[in-house]
Structures are given as structure tokens and as C-alpha cells.
């Protein structure tokens, strides 16, 4: 009989709400200093680290046998490896650039995996206090309301969500901008970018958007929202049309398989190293 992770889900929901309070206290102050990581657009603040340390400590105290994979822990040099052990995949503040600027889309993202399979995902959009969550086989919800994708099959009637991401090299930028141009000429109804992959993808789960694609994001950005889209009846796959691999840094999340594959044919990826790649010597 499959293990029941209900207690862990409820614990995760409680942690997300506590973390959101810490985020919003800092967000309202607008005084946060930041430093840059991989590029001038890849920021980290003391709040990112404070929230991640809070989550890591609380999870470690309750579940000492579980593993923890967090954006800022990895940035600080911890090995990124997803094993069969119960693992919490955390983005303490998804949308850090938005957080620094006071742009109202920031989220706490918490996913929980066992045997490399996501059992549940939680995305708490902090400013509008929307709690998106899903458990494997249990459906997807926002503030207790059941979610369903739009099931749109006609790509010319799709609202598309994507991100420019943090990459600023010429190949990444030219690929991302040419993808947007291609889709606008397809045409699609429009292209949007909220600045947080987690909240972007949740718009597909609610039916407010019909497809999300991105190349270059990280597993912690989308691990939780991927299961939320899947449990809302959506399709989540690789940008090449193959099986979704959360470590590949490529994703399409769509209202239907028809739309997912049409977008896969239209867009191009640029090379980026896997999240779980062996560290370069
Ligand atoms: C963000 C992603 C977003 C991307 C940003 C950044 P972070 O994650 O959610 O999709 O466009 O460049 O990577 O760094 O704010 O947790």
C-alpha cells in the first residue's frame, strides 16, 4: 500500500504559511540588500537565506531522516542530488528580483519527493495569499478550491506564460527572444511573464493561462508547480516533447497534449547544464 504523506503535506502547508509571513514582513519594508549569483539578474537576499534556513531547520527537526534540496544551500556549495530518500525541494523566495523591486509576484515553493517521484507540491503566492497545492492522485487546489486546466486545444487561442530567466549570454537571450517572436507570429493570444516560474505554472493549473514553457530555470523553481499542473489535468513534458525531467532545466506545462506538442515544435532550447550535473573540477 502506498505510503500516506498527508501529515507531511499538512506540515509543509503550515511551514509555507509561516515562511510567507517572514517574506511579507521583509517585502513591505522594501529595504532588502541583494547580491548577484550567476548573473546581474540572478539575485539573492538575506531573506532568501533566512527563509530557507527556517524551512531546513523545521523539516530537519521533524523529519531527521529526510533530505533537503534548497536553492540557496546549493548556491552555497551543497551537492545537488535527488535520491530515492524522502526529499524536500525548496525555493524559499521564487521571484527574488520581484521581491527586491516590490513587484507583487513572489512565492514560497515546496515540493516533496520519494523514490524520485513527487508526492506533493505547495506554491504559496505571498502577496495575494493564494495557496496552490496538489498531492499525487489527490487533485490540485487553490485556497481549497479544486483546480482544472483550460483544456484548450487550439494554440491560436492560447495565452502563453514564459520567463526570460537569469541567463544573459547572447545565445540564451537570442533563443528566448526568438521563441517569443515565433509564438506571437503563430499567432497565440499573448505572452506573459510574472517573474516567478512557480506562480507562472500555477496559472496553467487554474486555467487562466494555457501553456507555460521555460529553458534555464531550476528544479526548485518548478518541482512543486509541475505536480499542481498535472493534478489539475494538465500535461508537463520536456521542451523536446519527451518525458518531463525536473533536473533538465527545460519544461512545457500545458492545458492539453495537442497544445504542448505544438509549442514544442515551435520553440527552441539553448544548452544549459543539468541541475544534477557533476560539479566541474
Ligand atoms: C526565478 C524564476 C523565474 C526566472 C528568474 C529566477 P528565483 O527564480 O522563478 O522563472 O525568470 O530568473 O530564476 O531565482 O527568483 O528563485
Short mmCIF file of C-alpha atoms and ligand atoms in Angstrom, two decimals:
data_model
loop_
_atom_site.label_atom_id
_atom_site.label_comp_id
_atom_site.label_asym_id
_atom_site.label_seq_id
_atom_site.Cartn_x
_atom_site.Cartn_y
_atom_site.Cartn_z
CA UNK A 1 0.00 0.00 0.00
CA UNK A 2 1.38 3.39 -0.95
CA UNK A 3 2.62 5.45 1.99
CA UNK A 4 0.30 8.21 3.15
CA UNK A 5 2.15 11.54 3.22
CA UNK A 6 -0.85 13.53 4.47
CA UNK A 7 0.91 14.55 7.69
CA UNK A 8 3.95 15.74 5.73
CA UNK A 9 1.70 17.72 3.35
CA UNK A 10 -0.08 19.40 6.25
CA UNK A 11 3.29 20.17 7.86
CA UNK A 12 4.51 21.62 4.56
CA UNK A 13 1.41 23.82 4.27
CA UNK A 14 1.97 25.11 7.79
CA UNK A 15 5.63 25.84 7.05
CA UNK A 16 4.76 27.64 3.80
CA UNK A 17 2.35 29.94 5.65
CA UNK A 18 4.96 30.71 8.34
CA UNK A 19 7.61 31.34 5.66
CA UNK A 20 5.20 33.61 3.78
CA UNK A 21 4.83 35.79 6.89
CA UNK A 22 8.61 36.25 7.04
CA UNK A 23 8.71 37.07 3.32
CA UNK A 24 5.91 39.63 3.57
CA UNK A 25 7.42 41.40 6.61
CA UNK A 26 10.59 42.00 4.56
CA UNK A 27 8.67 42.68 1.34
CA UNK A 28 6.72 45.54 2.97
CA UNK A 29 9.95 47.17 4.23
CA UNK A 30 11.48 47.45 0.73
CA UNK A 31 14.93 47.81 2.28
CA UNK A 32 16.44 44.47 1.28
CA UNK A 33 20.05 44.45 0.10
CA UNK A 34 20.95 41.88 -2.56
CA UNK A 35 23.93 40.22 -4.15
CA UNK A 36 24.22 38.59 -7.59
CA UNK A 37 24.82 34.88 -8.25
CA UNK A 38 25.12 33.60 -11.83
CA UNK A 39 24.27 36.93 -13.48
CA UNK A 40 23.15 40.50 -12.77
CA UNK A 41 19.58 39.20 -12.95
CA UNK A 42 20.13 36.24 -10.58
CA UNK A 43 19.74 37.84 -7.14
CA UNK A 44 19.83 36.58 -3.57
CA UNK A 45 18.86 38.48 -0.41
CA UNK A 46 19.22 37.84 3.29
CA UNK A 47 15.52 36.95 3.31
CA UNK A 48 16.08 34.14 0.79
CA UNK A 49 18.72 32.65 3.09
CA UNK A 50 16.72 33.34 6.30
CA UNK A 51 13.57 31.67 4.93
CA UNK A 52 15.49 28.68 3.57
CA UNK A 53 17.30 28.19 6.89
CA UNK A 54 13.96 28.34 8.72
CA UNK A 55 12.45 25.69 6.42
CA UNK A 56 15.55 23.48 6.53
CA UNK A 57 15.70 23.62 10.34
CA UNK A 58 11.98 22.92 10.83
CA UNK A 59 12.00 20.00 8.38
CA UNK A 60 15.22 18.59 9.86
CA UNK A 61 13.79 18.70 13.37
CA UNK A 62 10.56 16.89 12.43
CA UNK A 63 12.00 14.51 9.84
CA UNK A 64 15.72 13.98 10.59
CA UNK A 65 15.91 11.13 8.04
CA UNK A 66 14.59 13.25 5.19
CA UNK A 67 16.86 15.04 2.73
CA UNK A 68 16.72 18.72 1.81
CA UNK A 69 17.45 20.34 -1.55
CA UNK A 70 17.25 24.14 -1.43
CA UNK A 71 18.19 26.86 -3.90
CA UNK A 72 20.43 28.78 -1.54
CA UNK A 73 22.00 25.67 0.03
CA UNK A 74 23.02 24.57 -3.46
CA UNK A 75 24.27 28.09 -4.22
CA UNK A 76 26.39 27.82 -1.06
CA UNK A 77 28.00 24.66 -2.43
CA UNK A 78 25.86 21.76 -1.20
CA UNK A 79 25.73 18.84 -3.64
CA UNK A 80 22.51 18.67 -5.65
CA UNK A 81 21.50 15.00 -5.81
CA UNK A 82 17.96 13.60 -5.85
CA UNK A 83 17.95 10.07 -4.41
CA UNK A 84 15.17 7.63 -3.50
CA UNK A 85 15.12 9.05 0.03
CA UNK A 86 12.27 11.41 1.04
CA UNK A 87 13.48 14.80 -0.20
CA UNK A 88 12.12 18.33 0.26
CA UNK A 89 12.89 20.57 -2.74
CA UNK A 90 12.64 24.22 -1.70
CA UNK A 91 12.70 27.65 -3.31
CA UNK A 92 12.42 29.98 -0.32
CA UNK A 93 11.55 33.03 -2.41
CA UNK A 94 10.68 32.33 -6.04
CA UNK A 95 10.77 35.72 -7.78
CA UNK A 96 13.64 37.30 -5.87
CA UNK A 97 14.03 40.11 -8.44
CA UNK A 98 10.32 40.86 -7.94
CA UNK A 99 10.85 40.75 -4.16
CA UNK A 100 13.69 43.30 -4.35
CA UNK A 101 11.60 45.64 -6.52
CA UNK A 102 8.27 45.20 -4.73
CA UNK A 103 6.70 43.67 -7.85
CA UNK A 104 3.80 41.70 -6.35
CA UNK A 105 4.58 38.16 -7.51
CA UNK A 106 6.75 36.27 -5.03
CA UNK A 107 6.20 32.71 -3.81
CA UNK A 108 7.42 30.06 -1.41
CA UNK A 109 7.73 26.76 -3.31
CA UNK A 110 7.92 23.41 -1.50
CA UNK A 111 7.94 20.00 -3.24
CA UNK A 112 8.27 16.60 -1.59
CA UNK A 113 9.69 13.61 -3.48
CA UNK A 114 10.07 9.93 -2.57
CA UNK A 115 11.77 7.40 -4.85
CA UNK A 116 12.37 10.32 -7.22
CA UNK A 117 8.58 10.80 -7.61
CA UNK A 118 6.84 13.97 -6.44
CA UNK A 119 4.27 13.14 -3.75
CA UNK A 120 3.05 16.70 -3.22
CA UNK A 121 3.76 20.29 -4.17
CA UNK A 122 2.94 23.61 -2.49
CA UNK A 123 3.24 27.09 -4.03
CA UNK A 124 2.26 29.94 -1.74
CA UNK A 125 1.93 33.21 -3.66
CA UNK A 126 2.71 35.60 -0.82
CA UNK A 127 1.25 38.97 -1.85
CA UNK A 128 -2.19 37.69 -2.87
CA UNK A 129 -2.03 34.85 -0.30
CA UNK A 130 -3.01 32.17 -2.81
CA UNK A 131 -2.06 28.70 -1.55
CA UNK A 132 -1.73 26.31 -4.50
CA UNK A 133 -1.16 22.67 -3.66
CA UNK A 134 -1.55 19.15 -5.01
CA UNK A 135 -0.80 15.63 -3.88
CA UNK A 136 -0.18 12.72 -6.25
CA UNK A 137 -3.57 11.25 -7.17
CA UNK A 138 -5.40 13.73 -4.93
CA UNK A 139 -6.15 16.65 -7.24
CA UNK A 140 -4.93 20.26 -7.27
CA UNK A 141 -6.34 23.13 -5.22
CA UNK A 142 -6.01 26.87 -4.65
CA UNK A 143 -7.20 28.03 -1.22
CA UNK A 144 -9.30 24.86 -1.05
CA UNK A 145 -10.95 25.34 -4.45
CA UNK A 146 -10.37 22.46 -6.94
CA UNK A 147 -8.32 23.45 -9.98
CA UNK A 148 -8.79 22.38 -13.62
CA UNK A 149 -6.74 23.40 -16.66
CA UNK A 150 -8.45 25.15 -19.58
CA UNK A 151 -8.11 22.05 -21.82
CA UNK A 152 -7.55 24.47 -24.71
CA UNK A 153 -6.60 22.52 -27.87
CA UNK A 154 -6.19 25.45 -30.31
CA UNK A 155 -2.78 27.08 -29.92
CA UNK A 156 -4.02 30.25 -31.68
CA UNK A 157 -6.39 30.74 -28.72
CA UNK A 158 -3.68 30.23 -26.08
CA UNK A 159 -2.37 32.66 -23.51
CA UNK A 160 1.29 31.69 -23.07
CA UNK A 161 3.42 32.25 -19.96
CA UNK A 162 7.21 32.09 -20.00
CA UNK A 163 10.28 33.70 -18.46
CA UNK A 164 13.37 35.44 -19.76
CA UNK A 165 15.21 33.90 -16.82
CA UNK A 166 18.56 34.89 -15.37
CA UNK A 167 20.78 33.94 -18.31
CA UNK A 168 22.29 36.95 -20.05
CA UNK A 169 24.62 35.31 -22.61
CA UNK A 170 23.92 36.07 -26.28
CA UNK A 171 22.75 32.56 -27.22
CA UNK A 172 20.26 32.31 -24.35
CA UNK A 173 18.90 35.80 -24.96
CA UNK A 174 18.57 35.34 -28.73
CA UNK A 175 16.89 31.94 -28.25
CA UNK A 176 14.43 33.28 -25.68
CA UNK A 177 13.51 36.38 -27.65
CA UNK A 178 13.19 34.47 -30.95
CA UNK A 179 10.89 31.95 -29.22
CA UNK A 180 8.62 34.78 -28.07
CA UNK A 181 8.62 36.30 -31.58
CA UNK A 182 7.80 32.90 -33.13
CA UNK A 183 4.82 32.41 -30.83
CA UNK A 184 3.50 35.95 -31.35
CA UNK A 185 3.57 35.29 -35.11
CA UNK A 186 1.97 31.83 -34.79
CA UNK A 187 -0.14 33.56 -33.55
CA UNK A 188 -1.07 32.99 -29.92
CA UNK A 189 -3.37 35.35 -28.00
CA UNK A 190 -0.50 36.72 -25.91
CA UNK A 191 2.69 36.09 -23.95
CA UNK A 192 3.10 36.90 -20.23
CA UNK A 193 5.93 36.62 -17.68
CA UNK A 194 5.28 37.12 -13.96
CA UNK A 195 8.93 36.70 -12.87
CA UNK A 196 8.32 33.55 -10.85
CA UNK A 197 8.22 30.18 -12.56
CA UNK A 198 6.21 28.65 -9.75
CA UNK A 199 3.37 31.18 -9.98
CA UNK A 200 3.60 31.21 -13.79
CA UNK A 201 2.92 27.47 -13.92
CA UNK A 202 0.09 27.70 -11.39
CA UNK A 203 -1.74 29.95 -13.87
CA UNK A 204 -1.88 26.95 -16.22
CA UNK A 205 -3.31 24.83 -13.40
CA UNK A 206 -6.08 27.38 -12.78
CA UNK A 207 -6.93 27.68 -16.50
CA UNK A 208 -6.02 31.39 -16.51
CA UNK A 209 -3.16 30.56 -18.90
CA UNK A 210 -2.96 27.70 -21.35
CA UNK A 211 0.74 26.90 -21.56
CA UNK A 212 4.00 27.70 -19.79
CA UNK A 213 7.43 26.95 -21.18
CA UNK A 214 10.93 27.76 -19.94
CA UNK A 215 14.53 26.82 -20.56
CA UNK A 216 17.09 27.62 -17.86
CA UNK A 217 15.02 27.51 -14.67
CA UNK A 218 15.99 25.13 -11.85
CA UNK A 219 14.28 22.14 -10.22
CA UNK A 220 13.35 24.15 -7.13
CA UNK A 221 11.50 26.70 -9.32
CA UNK A 222 9.09 24.15 -10.80
CA UNK A 223 9.12 20.89 -8.79
CA UNK A 224 6.02 21.91 -6.83
CA UNK A 225 4.08 23.61 -9.63
CA UNK A 226 4.66 20.67 -12.00
CA UNK A 227 2.55 18.31 -9.89
CA UNK A 228 -0.03 21.07 -9.39
CA UNK A 229 -0.46 21.32 -13.18
CA UNK A 230 -0.51 17.52 -13.58
CA UNK A 231 -3.12 17.07 -10.85
CA UNK A 232 -5.22 19.83 -12.46
CA UNK A 233 -5.37 17.68 -15.61
CA UNK A 234 -2.52 19.34 -17.47
CA UNK A 235 0.44 17.93 -19.40
CA UNK A 236 4.02 18.50 -18.20
CA UNK A 237 6.85 17.44 -20.52
CA UNK A 238 10.29 18.30 -21.85
CA UNK A 239 10.62 21.07 -24.46
CA UNK A 240 11.57 18.33 -26.97
CA UNK A 241 8.27 16.53 -26.33
CA UNK A 242 9.79 13.75 -24.26
CA UNK A 243 9.15 12.85 -20.61
CA UNK A 244 9.50 15.68 -18.06
CA UNK A 245 12.79 15.60 -16.13
CA UNK A 246 12.86 18.20 -13.35
CA UNK A 247 16.67 18.24 -13.36
CA UNK A 248 16.94 19.05 -17.10
CA UNK A 249 16.12 22.79 -16.71
CA UNK A 250 13.56 22.54 -19.53
CA UNK A 251 9.79 22.32 -19.28
CA UNK A 252 6.46 22.74 -21.07
CA UNK A 253 3.31 22.70 -18.91
CA UNK A 254 0.10 22.86 -20.95
CA UNK A 255 -3.68 22.63 -20.97
CA UNK A 256 -3.59 19.69 -23.39
CA UNK A 257 -1.19 17.36 -25.16
CA UNK A 258 -2.07 18.95 -28.53
CA UNK A 259 -1.01 22.41 -27.34
CA UNK A 260 2.07 21.05 -25.53
CA UNK A 261 3.39 19.35 -28.67
CA UNK A 262 2.55 22.32 -30.90
CA UNK A 263 4.59 24.60 -28.63
CA UNK A 264 7.41 22.01 -28.54
CA UNK A 265 7.56 22.14 -32.34
CA UNK A 266 7.64 25.95 -32.36
CA UNK A 267 10.26 26.75 -29.73
CA UNK A 268 13.99 26.09 -29.46
CA UNK A 269 16.05 25.31 -26.36
CA UNK A 270 19.57 26.51 -25.64
CA UNK A 271 22.14 24.27 -23.95
CA UNK A 272 22.29 24.52 -20.16
CA UNK A 273 23.89 22.13 -17.70
CA UNK A 274 21.55 19.84 -15.72
CA UNK A 275 20.86 20.73 -12.12
CA UNK A 276 22.32 17.39 -11.01
CA UNK A 277 25.39 17.57 -13.28
CA UNK A 278 28.67 16.62 -11.62
CA UNK A 279 30.33 19.84 -10.42
CA UNK A 280 33.06 20.98 -12.84
CA UNK A 281 36.52 20.40 -11.32
C1 LIG B 1 13.32 32.87 -10.68
C2 LIG B 1 12.45 32.01 -11.57
C3 LIG B 1 12.00 32.80 -12.78
C4 LIG B 1 13.19 33.29 -13.57
C5 LIG B 1 14.09 34.11 -12.69
C6 LIG B 1 14.51 33.36 -11.42
P1 LIG B 1 14.33 32.79 -8.22
O1 LIG B 1 13.72 32.10 -9.57
O2 LIG B 1 11.32 31.58 -10.87
O3 LIG B 1 11.23 31.97 -13.62
O4 LIG B 1 12.75 34.06 -14.64
O5 LIG B 1 15.24 34.45 -13.43
O6 LIG B 1 15.30 32.26 -11.80
O7 LIG B 1 15.79 32.96 -8.52
O8 LIG B 1 13.67 34.10 -8.01
O9 LIG B 1 14.09 31.80 -7.13
#
